[in-house]
Coordinates of C-alpha atoms in Angstrom, one line a residue:
E609 CA 24.8 -23.9 -14.6
Q610 CA 25.2 -21.8 -17.7
N611 CA 23.0 -19.2 -16.0
Q612 CA 25.2 -19.4 -13.0
A613 CA 28.2 -18.9 -15.2
L614 CA 26.5 -15.9 -16.8
L615 CA 25.8 -14.4 -13.4
A616 CA 29.4 -14.9 -12.3
A617 CA 30.7 -13.3 -15.4
Q618 CA 28.4 -10.3 -15.0
Q619 CA 29.8 -10.0 -11.5
R620 CA 33.3 -10.1 -12.9
D621 CA 34.0 -13.5 -11.1
F622 CA 35.6 -14.9 -14.2
G623 CA 37.3 -17.9 -12.5
V624 CA 34.0 -19.3 -11.4
A625 CA 32.4 -18.8 -14.8
D626 CA 35.3 -20.3 -16.6
E627 CA 35.3 -23.4 -14.3
I628 CA 31.6 -24.1 -15.0
L629 CA 31.8 -23.6 -18.8
S630 CA 35.1 -25.5 -19.2
R631 CA 33.7 -28.5 -17.2
W632 CA 30.6 -28.6 -19.4
D633 CA 32.7 -28.0 -22.6
Q634 CA 34.5 -31.3 -21.9
K635 CA 31.4 -33.2 -20.8
L636 CA 29.2 -32.2 -23.8
F637 CA 32.0 -32.8 -26.3
G638 CA 32.5 -36.3 -24.8
L639 CA 28.8 -37.0 -25.1
N640 CA 28.8 -35.8 -28.8
A641 CA 25.9 -33.4 -27.8
L642 CA 27.0 -31.0 -30.5
H643 CA 24.0 -28.6 -30.5
L644 CA 24.5 -28.0 -26.7
W645 CA 28.3 -28.0 -27.1
F646 CA 28.2 -25.3 -29.8
E647 CA 26.3 -23.0 -27.4
N648 CA 28.6 -23.7 -24.5
R649 CA 31.9 -23.3 -26.5
L650 CA 30.7 -20.0 -27.9
R651 CA 30.1 -18.7 -24.3
L652 CA 33.5 -20.0 -23.2
L653 CA 35.2 -18.2 -26.0
A654 CA 33.3 -15.0 -25.3
L655 CA 34.2 -15.3 -21.6
R656 CA 37.9 -15.7 -22.3
R657 CA 37.9 -12.7 -24.5
I658 CA 36.2 -10.6 -21.8
S659 CA 38.5 -11.9 -19.1
G660 CA 41.6 -11.4 -21.1
K661 CA 42.5 -15.1 -21.1
T662 CA 43.2 -15.2 -24.8
D663 CA 46.0 -17.8 -25.1
S664 CA 43.7 -20.7 -25.9
I665 CA 41.1 -18.8 -28.0
N666 CA 42.5 -19.7 -31.4
A667 CA 42.6 -23.4 -30.7
L668 CA 39.2 -23.4 -29.2
A669 CA 37.7 -21.4 -32.1
Q670 CA 39.3 -23.6 -34.8
T671 CA 37.8 -26.8 -33.3
L672 CA 34.4 -25.1 -33.0
E673 CA 34.5 -23.9 -36.6
E674 CA 35.5 -27.3 -37.9
K675 CA 32.7 -29.1 -36.1
A676 CA 30.1 -26.5 -37.0
D677 CA 31.2 -26.6 -40.7
E678 CA 30.8 -30.4 -40.7
A679 CA 27.3 -30.0 -39.2
D680 CA 26.4 -27.2 -41.7
D681 CA 25.6 -25.1 -38.6
W682 CA 26.1 -21.7 -40.2
L683 CA 24.4 -19.8 -37.5
T684 CA 27.0 -21.0 -35.0
I685 CA 29.7 -19.9 -37.5
R686 CA 28.1 -16.5 -37.8
R687 CA 27.9 -16.2 -34.0
L688 CA 31.6 -17.3 -33.8
D689 CA 32.4 -14.4 -36.1
E690 CA 30.5 -12.1 -33.7
V691 CA 32.4 -13.4 -30.7
L692 CA 35.9 -13.1 -32.3
G693 CA 35.5 -10.3 -34.9
S694 CA 34.6 -7.2 -32.8
D695 CA 37.1 -4.8 -31.2
Q696 CA 34.7 -4.5 -28.3
D697 CA 34.0 -7.1 -25.6
P698 CA 31.5 -9.5 -27.0
S699 CA 28.2 -10.6 -25.4
L700 CA 28.6 -13.8 -23.4
L701 CA 25.6 -15.0 -25.3
G702 CA 27.4 -14.8 -28.6
V703 CA 24.8 -12.4 -30.2
R704 CA 25.1 -9.0 -31.7
L705 CA 24.0 -6.3 -29.4
Q706 CA 21.9 -3.6 -31.2
E707 CA 19.7 -0.8 -29.9
G708 CA 16.0 -0.6 -31.0
V709 CA 16.0 -3.9 -32.9
S710 CA 12.3 -4.3 -32.1
S711 CA 11.2 -0.8 -32.6
A712 CA 8.6 -0.1 -35.2
G713 CA 9.3 2.0 -38.2
S714 CA 9.8 1.8 -42.0
R715 CA 11.3 -1.5 -43.2
S716 CA 13.0 -2.2 -46.5
V717 CA 11.4 -5.4 -47.9
S718 CA 13.8 -7.8 -49.6
L719 CA 13.3 -8.5 -53.3
S720 CA 13.7 -12.1 -52.4
A721 CA 10.5 -12.2 -50.4
E722 CA 7.9 -14.2 -52.1
V723 CA 4.7 -12.6 -53.4
D724 CA 2.3 -12.7 -50.5
S725 CA -1.2 -14.1 -50.4
E726 CA -2.7 -10.9 -51.7
G727 CA -0.2 -10.9 -54.7
D728 CA 1.6 -7.7 -53.6
P729 CA 5.2 -7.3 -54.8
P730 CA 7.8 -5.8 -52.5
E731 CA 8.2 -2.1 -52.2
S732 CA 11.9 -1.5 -52.7
V733 CA 15.0 -3.1 -54.1
A734 CA 17.3 -4.8 -51.6
N735 CA 20.0 -7.5 -51.5
P736 CA 18.2 -10.7 -52.4
D737 CA 19.6 -12.5 -49.4
E738 CA 19.1 -9.6 -46.9
S739 CA 17.3 -10.6 -43.8
E740 CA 14.0 -8.9 -42.9
T741 CA 15.9 -6.9 -40.2
G742 CA 18.1 -5.2 -42.8
E743 CA 21.2 -7.3 -41.8
T744 CA 23.0 -8.2 -45.0
V745 CA 24.4 -11.7 -45.3
T746 CA 27.8 -11.8 -46.9
H747 CA 28.2 -13.9 -50.0
P748 CA 30.4 -14.0 -53.1
F749 CA 30.2 -11.0 -55.4
G750 CA 28.2 -9.3 -52.7
D751 CA 30.5 -6.3 -52.2
E752 CA 30.1 -4.7 -55.6
T753 CA 28.2 -1.4 -55.8
P754 CA 25.0 -1.9 -57.9
V755 CA 24.6 0.3 -60.9
M756 CA 20.9 -0.4 -61.7
T757 CA 19.3 0.8 -58.5
D758 CA 17.2 3.6 -60.0
Q759 CA 16.0 1.4 -62.9
L760 CA 15.1 -1.5 -60.6
D761 CA 13.3 0.8 -58.2
R762 CA 11.2 2.1 -61.1
I763 CA 10.4 -1.4 -62.3
V764 CA 9.4 -2.4 -58.8
E765 CA 7.0 0.5 -58.7
S766 CA 5.6 -0.5 -62.1
L767 CA 5.1 -4.1 -60.9
R768 CA 3.4 -2.9 -57.7
E769 CA 1.0 -0.7 -59.7
A770 CA 0.3 -3.6 -62.1
Y771 CA -0.6 -5.9 -59.2
S772 CA -2.7 -3.2 -57.6
E773 CA -4.6 -2.6 -60.9
Q774 CA -4.7 -6.3 -61.8
S775 CA -3.4 -5.2 -65.2
E776 CA -2.1 -8.0 -67.5
E777 CA -0.9 -5.4 -70.0
S778 CA 1.2 -3.6 -67.4
I779 CA 2.8 -6.9 -66.2
R780 CA 3.7 -7.7 -69.8
E781 CA 5.3 -4.3 -70.1
V782 CA 7.4 -5.1 -67.0
V783 CA 8.5 -8.4 -68.5
D784 CA 9.4 -6.7 -71.8
E785 CA 11.5 -4.1 -70.0
L786 CA 13.3 -6.8 -68.0
L787 CA 14.0 -8.8 -71.2
R788 CA 15.8 -5.7 -72.6
V789 CA 18.3 -5.9 -69.7
T790 CA 21.6 -7.5 -70.8
P791 CA 24.6 -8.9 -68.9
E792 CA 26.4 -5.7 -69.9
D793 CA 23.7 -3.8 -68.0
A794 CA 23.5 -6.1 -64.9
T795 CA 27.2 -6.1 -64.2
T796 CA 27.0 -6.8 -60.5
N797 CA 25.7 -9.6 -58.4
S798 CA 23.1 -7.3 -56.8
D799 CA 21.8 -6.1 -60.1
T800 CA 21.6 -9.6 -61.5
C801 CA 19.7 -10.8 -58.4
G802 CA 17.4 -7.9 -58.7
V803 CA 16.3 -8.4 -62.3
L804 CA 16.0 -12.2 -61.8
N805 CA 13.9 -11.8 -58.8
L806 CA 11.6 -9.2 -60.5
M807 CA 11.2 -11.6 -63.4
S808 CA 10.2 -14.5 -61.1
M809 CA 7.5 -12.4 -59.5
A810 CA 6.2 -11.2 -62.9
V811 CA 6.0 -14.8 -64.2
A812 CA 4.4 -16.0 -61.0
T813 CA 1.3 -14.1 -62.0
K814 CA 0.6 -16.8 -64.6
V815 CA -0.2 -14.0 -67.0
I816 CA 3.0 -14.6 -68.9
T817 CA 3.7 -17.7 -71.0
D818 CA 7.2 -18.3 -72.0
D819 CA 8.1 -19.4 -75.6
G820 CA 11.6 -20.0 -74.4
S821 CA 12.9 -16.4 -74.6
I822 CA 12.5 -15.7 -70.8
W823 CA 14.4 -18.8 -69.8
K824 CA 17.2 -18.1 -72.3
W825 CA 17.4 -14.5 -71.1
A826 CA 17.6 -15.7 -67.5
N827 CA 20.4 -18.0 -68.2
R828 CA 22.3 -15.3 -70.1
I829 CA 21.9 -12.9 -67.2
A830 CA 23.0 -15.5 -64.6
A831 CA 25.9 -16.9 -66.6
P832 CA 28.6 -14.4 -65.3
F833 CA 27.7 -15.3 -61.8
K834 CA 27.2 -19.1 -62.2
E835 CA 29.3 -19.8 -59.0
N836 CA 27.1 -17.5 -56.9
G837 CA 24.5 -19.4 -54.9
V838 CA 22.0 -16.6 -54.6
V839 CA 22.0 -16.0 -58.4
L840 CA 21.5 -19.8 -59.0
S841 CA 18.7 -19.8 -56.5
L842 CA 16.9 -17.0 -58.3
L843 CA 17.5 -18.5 -61.7
A844 CA 15.9 -21.7 -60.5
T845 CA 13.0 -19.7 -59.1
V846 CA 12.4 -18.1 -62.5
G847 CA 12.6 -21.5 -64.1
N848 CA 10.1 -23.0 -61.6
E849 CA 7.6 -20.2 -62.2
I850 CA 7.9 -20.7 -65.9
R851 CA 7.4 -24.4 -65.4
L852 CA 4.3 -24.0 -63.3
A853 CA 2.8 -21.6 -65.8
S854 CA 3.3 -24.0 -68.7
E855 CA 0.8 -26.5 -70.1
D856 CA 2.9 -29.5 -69.0
P857 CA 4.7 -28.6 -65.7
E858 CA 6.0 -32.2 -65.2
E859 CA 7.4 -33.0 -68.7
G860 CA 7.9 -29.7 -70.3
R861 CA 11.0 -27.9 -71.5
I862 CA 12.1 -27.1 -67.9
T863 CA 12.0 -30.3 -65.9
P864 CA 11.7 -30.5 -62.1
A865 CA 14.8 -32.6 -62.0
R866 CA 16.8 -29.8 -63.7
L867 CA 15.5 -27.2 -61.2
E868 CA 16.2 -29.4 -58.3
Q869 CA 19.8 -29.6 -59.4
L870 CA 20.0 -25.8 -59.5
F871 CA 18.4 -25.4 -56.1
R872 CA 20.7 -28.0 -54.5
K873 CA 23.8 -26.4 -56.2
S874 CA 22.7 -23.0 -54.9
L875 CA 22.6 -24.4 -51.3
E876 CA 26.1 -25.8 -51.7
L877 CA 27.4 -22.4 -52.8
E878 CA 25.4 -20.2 -50.5
K879 CA 25.1 -21.7 -47.0
N880 CA 24.6 -18.4 -45.2
G881 CA 21.6 -17.0 -47.1
P882 CA 18.3 -17.6 -45.3
Q883 CA 16.2 -16.6 -48.3
T884 CA 18.2 -19.0 -50.5
Y885 CA 17.0 -21.8 -48.2
A886 CA 13.5 -20.4 -48.3
R887 CA 13.3 -20.5 -52.1
A888 CA 14.6 -24.1 -52.1
G889 CA 12.1 -25.0 -49.4
G890 CA 9.3 -23.5 -51.5
F891 CA 10.3 -25.6 -54.5
F892 CA 10.4 -28.8 -52.5
L893 CA 7.1 -28.0 -50.8
D894 CA 5.5 -27.6 -54.2
R895 CA 6.9 -31.0 -55.1
E896 CA 5.3 -32.4 -51.9
D897 CA 8.7 -33.3 -50.6
V898 CA 7.8 -32.2 -47.1
G899 CA 10.9 -33.5 -45.5
E900 CA 13.3 -31.6 -47.7
A901 CA 11.1 -28.5 -47.4
E902 CA 11.2 -28.6 -43.7
K903 CA 15.0 -29.0 -43.6
C904 CA 15.3 -25.9 -45.9
F905 CA 12.9 -23.7 -44.0
A906 CA 14.4 -24.8 -40.6
R907 CA 17.9 -23.9 -41.8
G908 CA 16.7 -20.6 -43.2
F909 CA 14.9 -19.8 -40.0
K910 CA 17.9 -20.7 -37.9
L911 CA 20.0 -18.3 -39.9
D912 CA 17.5 -15.5 -39.5
R913 CA 14.9 -15.8 -36.7
K914 CA 13.3 -12.5 -37.6
A915 CA 12.5 -13.6 -41.1
G916 CA 8.7 -13.7 -41.0
N917 CA 8.2 -15.2 -44.4
I918 CA 10.4 -18.2 -43.5
A919 CA 8.9 -18.6 -40.1
L920 CA 5.4 -18.7 -41.7
K921 CA 6.6 -21.4 -44.2
L922 CA 8.2 -23.5 -41.5
A923 CA 5.1 -23.2 -39.3
G924 CA 3.0 -24.2 -42.2
V925 CA 4.9 -27.4 -42.7
Y926 CA 4.6 -28.2 -39.0
S927 CA 0.8 -27.5 -39.1
M928 CA 0.3 -29.7 -42.2
T929 CA 2.2 -32.5 -40.4
D930 CA 0.0 -32.3 -37.3
R931 CA 2.5 -30.4 -35.1
P932 CA 0.7 -27.2 -34.3
R933 CA 2.6 -26.7 -31.0
D934 CA 5.9 -26.7 -32.9
A935 CA 4.4 -24.3 -35.4
L936 CA 3.3 -21.9 -32.7
H937 CA 6.8 -22.2 -31.1
V938 CA 8.4 -21.0 -34.3
L939 CA 6.1 -18.1 -34.7
D940 CA 6.4 -17.1 -31.1
L941 CA 10.2 -17.2 -31.4
C942 CA 10.1 -15.0 -34.5
L943 CA 7.9 -12.4 -32.7
R944 CA 10.3 -12.5 -29.7
E945 CA 13.2 -11.9 -31.9
G946 CA 11.6 -8.8 -33.3
T947 CA 10.0 -9.5 -36.6
E948 CA 7.8 -6.7 -38.0
N949 CA 5.7 -9.1 -40.1
P950 CA 2.0 -8.7 -38.9
E951 CA 1.1 -12.0 -40.5
V952 CA 3.3 -13.8 -38.0
A953 CA 1.4 -12.3 -35.2
W954 CA -2.0 -13.2 -36.8
E955 CA -1.0 -16.8 -37.5
S956 CA 0.1 -17.0 -33.9
V957 CA -3.4 -15.9 -32.8
M958 CA -4.9 -18.6 -35.0
L959 CA -2.7 -21.4 -33.7
A960 CA -3.2 -20.3 -30.1
F961 CA -6.9 -20.4 -30.7
Q962 CA -6.6 -23.9 -32.3
L963 CA -4.7 -25.1 -29.2
R964 CA -7.0 -23.3 -26.8
Q965 CA -4.1 -21.4 -25.3
F966 CA -6.1 -18.2 -24.5
E967 CA -3.6 -16.3 -22.5
P968 CA -0.9 -16.4 -25.2
M969 CA -3.6 -15.7 -27.7
L970 CA -4.3 -12.3 -26.0
N971 CA -0.6 -11.4 -26.2
Y972 CA -0.5 -12.2 -29.9
L973 CA -3.6 -10.2 -30.5
N974 CA -2.0 -7.2 -28.7
R975 CA 1.1 -7.6 -30.9
Y976 CA -1.0 -7.9 -34.0
E977 CA -2.9 -4.7 -33.1
E978 CA 0.5 -2.9 -32.7
F979 CA 1.2 -3.8 -36.3
V980 CA -2.1 -3.0 -38.0
G981 CA -4.0 -0.8 -35.5
E982 CA -7.5 -1.5 -34.0
S983 CA -9.6 -3.4 -36.5
S984 CA -12.0 -6.3 -36.8
P985 CA -11.9 -9.2 -35.9
I986 CA -9.4 -8.4 -33.1
G987 CA -12.2 -7.6 -30.7
Y988 CA -14.0 -10.9 -31.4
Y989 CA -11.0 -13.0 -30.7
R990 CA -10.1 -10.9 -27.7
G991 CA -13.6 -11.4 -26.4
L992 CA -13.3 -15.2 -26.8
A993 CA -10.0 -15.2 -24.9
N994 CA -11.4 -12.9 -22.2
L995 CA -14.4 -15.3 -21.8
K996 CA -12.3 -18.4 -21.4
M997 CA -10.0 -16.6 -18.9
D998 CA -13.0 -15.9 -16.7
Q999 CA -13.1 -12.2 -17.6
P1000 CA -16.7 -11.8 -18.7
Q1001 CA -16.9 -8.0 -18.4
L1002 CA -13.8 -7.6 -20.5
A1003 CA -15.3 -10.0 -23.0
L1004 CA -18.4 -7.8 -23.2
D1005 CA -16.2 -4.7 -23.7
S1006 CA -14.3 -6.5 -26.5
I1007 CA -17.4 -7.6 -28.2
Q1008 CA -18.9 -4.1 -28.1
R1009 CA -15.8 -2.8 -29.8
E1010 CA -16.0 -5.6 -32.4
R1011 CA -19.5 -4.5 -33.2
E1012 CA -18.4 -0.9 -33.7
L1013 CA -15.6 -2.0 -36.1
S1014 CA -17.2 -5.0 -38.0
D1015 CA -19.7 -4.9 -40.9
A1016 CA -20.1 -8.7 -40.8
G1017 CA -22.9 -10.7 -39.2
E1018 CA -23.9 -10.8 -35.5
F1019 CA -23.7 -14.5 -34.6
H1020 CA -20.1 -14.6 -33.4
C1021 CA -20.7 -11.5 -31.2
C1022 CA -24.0 -12.8 -29.9
V1023 CA -22.5 -16.2 -28.7
V1024 CA -19.6 -14.5 -26.8
E1025 CA -22.0 -11.9 -25.4
Y1026 CA -24.5 -14.7 -24.2
C1027 CA -21.8 -16.7 -22.4
A1028 CA -20.4 -13.5 -20.8
L1029 CA -23.9 -12.4 -19.6
V1030 CA -24.5 -15.8 -18.1
A1031 CA -21.2 -15.6 -16.2
L1032 CA -22.3 -12.2 -14.9
G1033 CA -25.7 -13.6 -13.7
Q1034 CA -27.8 -11.4 -16.1
K1035 CA -30.4 -14.0 -16.8
A1036 CA -33.1 -12.0 -18.6
E1037 CA -30.6 -10.3 -20.9
S1038 CA -28.8 -13.6 -21.6
T1039 CA -32.1 -15.2 -22.6
R1040 CA -32.8 -12.5 -25.1
V1041 CA -29.3 -12.8 -26.6
A1042 CA -29.7 -16.6 -26.8
D1043 CA -32.9 -16.2 -28.9
K1044 CA -30.9 -13.9 -31.2
C1045 CA -28.2 -16.5 -31.6
L1046 CA -30.8 -19.1 -32.5
S1047 CA -32.4 -16.8 -35.1
S1048 CA -29.2 -16.7 -37.3
P1049 CA -29.5 -19.2 -40.2
I1050 CA -26.5 -21.4 -40.6
R1051 CA -26.2 -20.8 -44.3
E1052 CA -25.7 -17.0 -43.6
L1053 CA -22.5 -17.7 -41.5
D1054 CA -20.3 -17.6 -44.6
Y1055 CA -18.2 -14.8 -43.1
L1056 CA -16.8 -17.1 -40.4
P1057 CA -14.2 -20.0 -40.7
L1058 CA -15.7 -23.4 -40.0
A1059 CA -13.5 -23.9 -37.0
D1060 CA -14.9 -20.8 -35.5
I1061 CA -18.5 -21.8 -36.2
T1062 CA -18.1 -25.2 -34.6
Y1063 CA -16.3 -23.8 -31.6
L1064 CA -18.9 -21.1 -31.0
F1065 CA -21.7 -23.7 -31.2
E1066 CA -19.8 -25.8 -28.8
I1067 CA -19.4 -23.1 -26.1
F1068 CA -23.0 -22.0 -26.7
W1069 CA -24.3 -25.5 -26.1
E1070 CA -22.1 -26.1 -23.1
T1071 CA -23.3 -22.8 -21.4
L1072 CA -26.9 -23.4 -22.3
H1073 CA -26.8 -27.0 -21.2
E1074 CA -25.3 -26.1 -17.9
N1075 CA -27.6 -23.2 -17.1
E1076 CA -30.9 -24.1 -18.8
P1077 CA -30.9 -27.9 -19.2
Q1078 CA -34.6 -28.2 -19.6
S1079 CA -35.2 -25.1 -21.8
D1080 CA -36.8 -24.9 -25.2
Q1081 CA -33.8 -23.0 -26.4
L1082 CA -31.5 -25.9 -25.6
A1083 CA -33.9 -28.3 -27.4
A1084 CA -33.9 -26.0 -30.5
L1085 CA -30.1 -25.7 -30.4
E1086 CA -29.6 -29.5 -30.2
R1087 CA -31.9 -30.1 -33.2
R1088 CA -29.8 -27.6 -35.1
L1089 CA -26.5 -29.1 -34.1
L1090 CA -27.7 -32.6 -35.1
A1091 CA -28.9 -31.3 -38.4
C1092 CA -25.6 -29.5 -39.1
G1093 CA -23.4 -32.4 -38.0
W1094 CA -21.8 -30.4 -35.2
M1095 CA -23.1 -32.0 -32.1
P1096 CA -20.4 -32.1 -29.3
D1097 CA -19.2 -35.5 -28.1
A1098 CA -20.3 -34.4 -24.6
Y1099 CA -24.0 -34.6 -25.7
F1100 CA -23.7 -38.3 -26.6
D1101 CA -21.7 -39.0 -23.4
G1102 CA -24.5 -37.5 -21.4
K1103 CA -27.1 -39.7 -23.2
R1104 CA -25.1 -42.8 -22.6
S1105 CA -24.2 -42.0 -19.0
A1106 CA -27.7 -42.8 -17.7
A1107 CA -27.6 -46.4 -18.9
E1108 CA -25.8 -49.4 -17.5
L1109 CA -22.5 -50.9 -18.6
V1110 CA -22.6 -53.8 -21.0
E1111 CA -19.9 -56.4 -21.5
Q1112 CA -18.5 -57.3 -24.9
V1113 CA -19.7 -54.4 -27.0
R1114 CA -17.8 -53.4 -30.2
Y1115 CA -16.9 -50.0 -31.6
Y1116 CA -18.2 -49.3 -35.1
R1117 CA -17.6 -46.5 -37.6
L1118 CA -20.4 -46.2 -40.1
L1119 CA -20.7 -44.2 -43.3
I1120 CA -24.2 -43.2 -44.3
Q1121 CA -25.5 -41.6 -47.5
Q1122 CA -28.3 -39.1 -47.0
K1123 CA -30.5 -38.2 -49.9
L1124 CA -31.6 -34.6 -50.0
G1125 CA -34.8 -33.0 -51.4
D1126 CA -35.7 -29.7 -52.9
D1127 CA -36.1 -28.2 -49.4
W1128 CA -32.4 -28.7 -48.5
G1129 CA -31.3 -25.1 -49.5
E1130 CA -33.6 -23.7 -46.8
H1131 CA -33.1 -26.5 -44.3
E1132 CA -31.5 -25.5 -40.9
G1133 CA -28.7 -28.1 -41.4
C1134 CA -27.5 -26.6 -44.7
H1135 CA -24.1 -25.1 -44.4
P1136 CA -22.9 -22.1 -46.5
G1137 CA -22.1 -23.3 -50.0
Q1138 CA -24.1 -26.5 -49.7
E1139 CA -27.3 -25.2 -51.1
D1140 CA -27.0 -27.2 -54.4
W1141 CA -26.3 -30.6 -52.8
N1142 CA -28.6 -33.4 -53.6
N1143 CA -26.9 -35.8 -51.1
Y1144 CA -24.2 -36.0 -48.6
Y1145 CA -22.1 -38.6 -46.8
A1146 CA -21.5 -38.5 -43.1
E1147 CA -19.7 -40.6 -40.4
W1148 CA -20.9 -41.8 -37.1
G1149 CA -19.2 -43.6 -34.2
V1150 CA -21.2 -46.1 -32.2
L1151 CA -20.8 -48.7 -29.5
A1152 CA -23.1 -51.8 -30.0
D1153 CA -23.3 -55.5 -29.4
S1154 CA -23.7 -56.2 -33.1
E1155 CA -23.4 -54.6 -36.5
E1156 CA -27.2 -54.8 -37.0
R1157 CA -27.8 -52.9 -33.8
A1158 CA -25.1 -50.3 -34.8
R1159 CA -26.9 -49.8 -38.1
E1160 CA -30.3 -49.3 -36.4
E1161 CA -28.8 -46.7 -33.9
V1162 CA -27.2 -44.7 -36.7
L1163 CA -30.2 -44.7 -39.0
R1164 CA -32.4 -43.7 -36.0
I1165 CA -30.4 -40.7 -35.1
Q1166 CA -29.7 -39.7 -38.7
S1167 CA -33.5 -39.4 -39.2
L1168 CA -33.3 -36.6 -36.7
C1169 CA -30.8 -34.8 -38.9
Y1170 CA -32.9 -34.9 -42.1
S1171 CA -36.2 -36.6 -42.9
G1172 CA -35.2 -38.0 -46.3
Y1173 CA -34.0 -41.5 -47.2
A1174 CA -30.6 -42.5 -45.8
E1175 CA -28.7 -45.7 -46.0
V1176 CA -25.5 -47.2 -44.5
V1177 CA -22.9 -47.6 -47.3
D1178 CA -19.9 -48.8 -45.3
V1179 CA -19.1 -50.2 -41.9
H1180 CA -15.7 -50.5 -40.1
E1181 CA -15.6 -52.7 -37.1
E1182 CA -12.8 -52.6 -34.5
D1183 CA -11.6 -56.1 -33.3
Q1184 CA -11.4 -55.1 -29.6
L1185 CA -14.2 -55.8 -27.2
F1186 CA -15.2 -53.2 -24.6
T1187 CA -17.2 -53.0 -21.4
D1188 CA -19.1 -49.8 -22.0
V1189 CA -22.5 -48.3 -22.5
P1190 CA -23.9 -48.9 -26.0
G1191 CA -25.0 -45.9 -28.1
I1192 CA -23.8 -43.2 -30.4
V1193 CA -20.3 -41.9 -29.4
W1194 CA -19.7 -39.1 -32.0
Q1195 CA -21.0 -37.4 -35.1
G1196 CA -18.5 -36.9 -37.9
A1197 CA -17.9 -34.6 -40.8
R1198 CA -20.1 -34.6 -43.9
Y1199 CA -19.2 -34.2 -47.5
S1200 CA -20.7 -34.6 -50.9
L1201 CA -19.6 -36.7 -53.9
P1202 CA -20.5 -36.4 -57.6
D1203 CA -23.4 -38.5 -58.8
D1204 CA -21.2 -40.7 -61.0
F1205 CA -18.7 -41.5 -58.2
D1206 CA -18.6 -45.2 -57.5
L1207 CA -17.9 -45.4 -53.8
G1208 CA -18.0 -49.2 -53.6
E1209 CA -15.6 -49.8 -56.6
E1210 CA -13.1 -47.2 -55.4
A1211 CA -13.1 -48.7 -51.9
D1212 CA -12.7 -52.2 -53.3
E1213 CA -9.6 -51.1 -55.3
G1214 CA -8.1 -49.5 -52.2
E1215 CA -8.1 -46.1 -53.8
G1216 CA -11.0 -44.4 -52.1
D1217 CA -11.2 -45.2 -48.4
P1218 CA -14.5 -43.6 -47.5
F1219 CA -13.1 -42.7 -44.1
D1220 CA -10.3 -40.7 -45.6
G1221 CA -9.7 -37.9 -48.0
E1222 CA -11.8 -35.0 -46.6
D1223 CA -10.1 -31.7 -46.0
E1224 CA -9.8 -29.9 -42.7
D1225 CA -13.3 -28.5 -43.2
G1226 CA -14.7 -32.0 -43.7
E1227 CA -15.6 -31.3 -47.3
Y1228 CA -14.1 -32.5 -50.6

């Protein structure tokens, strides 16, 4: 019905639009559905301005502002300002209309942006709570003209060169120059924010250890603006970087409790600054307070949906709490709003791949290529998406381009090429490529993420199993997958499907320890980085009528993975009984533990559950 109201307003049928929005205004308010009511009330206000029905605007706006203020919904308040503050007719959607907001071009990077994963500092001085789109967020002391712009730009360039050269001496020179800045030099809010932010990035290198002078300097610089939330946020960020670089981050001179006070005070004072929320969120995330971090990043993202650094942080929180779809939604929204941060597009590609959403994955790849140009591994991921969307010829074309641009290994290209050739009915050529895939030692695949390796083997096995079920190539591949611990569940399902159902079988999870010999470094089951292992632990899932039978099944199949001695070190039995086919159900991740690690003692104490603790790669 809101869309109907929008259409009516566009057709200048204001009475119909007003009737729809007024009816929903009352209904939503009565239901206390505030997040929907905020949106509807904004549209109603915009409509009445456009239609000239202005008598009731002030009362409607006052109620909206009061409710939004109580809910800390600062985006709604900003949109209300947009609806009421312009001399021109507002958008019925309550958003600022700009031309070219998504166009490519040079972008001023805010000094408040965190040092990125490569350690690169920003390239220019900007307001520390300026959005990535260049839209400045108004805050106290924010209207003064900065006086240190030239000096700060020069320091930024010095810090950029120091990062590029990895020069500790140059970073110390930057810190020394900043320490010479006095409150008499940094007389404006903007200057103060600039020097504090530069100091936080210099200290973040962990090259600088503070004897107390940096923290004292930061407090002197911030003192004239102690009621400014952005300044307090940056002061707290400097303190946190000093704390993390100290010998005792938890009980040192600058305590986490003191910094939390500063961050929370900064949020009380500056509720319209997206980067202020981002800095606080980063602090809480470091403290493993994921809930508070999520609140901060979500608020910051709500204030500026084009802020790529905030979107990435919020998506990261969603991913670490097993919400990849929510993470992708955030990044997708950021891209649609017009961010020019290429990392947002790349992370969207990775999440779409994780979720096996191949059509969106192609769109994100295209967007990423717009940002960075044609490069590897875009062609590889595009080829995968083409393949899964039944576009085998496009997959071959993409892989050909990947080969031209990549100097990495061939395995990832060969698997996609093999599956595409099979789909095109080119049997002789696909057989040749399959042999090439099988000739790549696992330990040489260190250029690929583990998730990619396992997925490539999965689609290789599925395609080979479907088209050449009796071939020597399939037998060789299955030996390798068992040895590596990557056998797809479908393999075990197929083995069990030929047998008859049995009543009252139980489900067991068994942990085995496999001893490894001197030949392990050259064994086909050795992953990259595992060459020095002398043992590993691995999980198996099995259905059996007794624990004894479950142990026999697991040790039998484990002997196909490696010929050395193996033993069952832990068994977890589910209480429920099943009517099912006995046998191995799945093969789990493997990991290695130090020789002096007492698995039994740790498990008895409840501190070392052998079925918990491995990272996303299945390794400690």
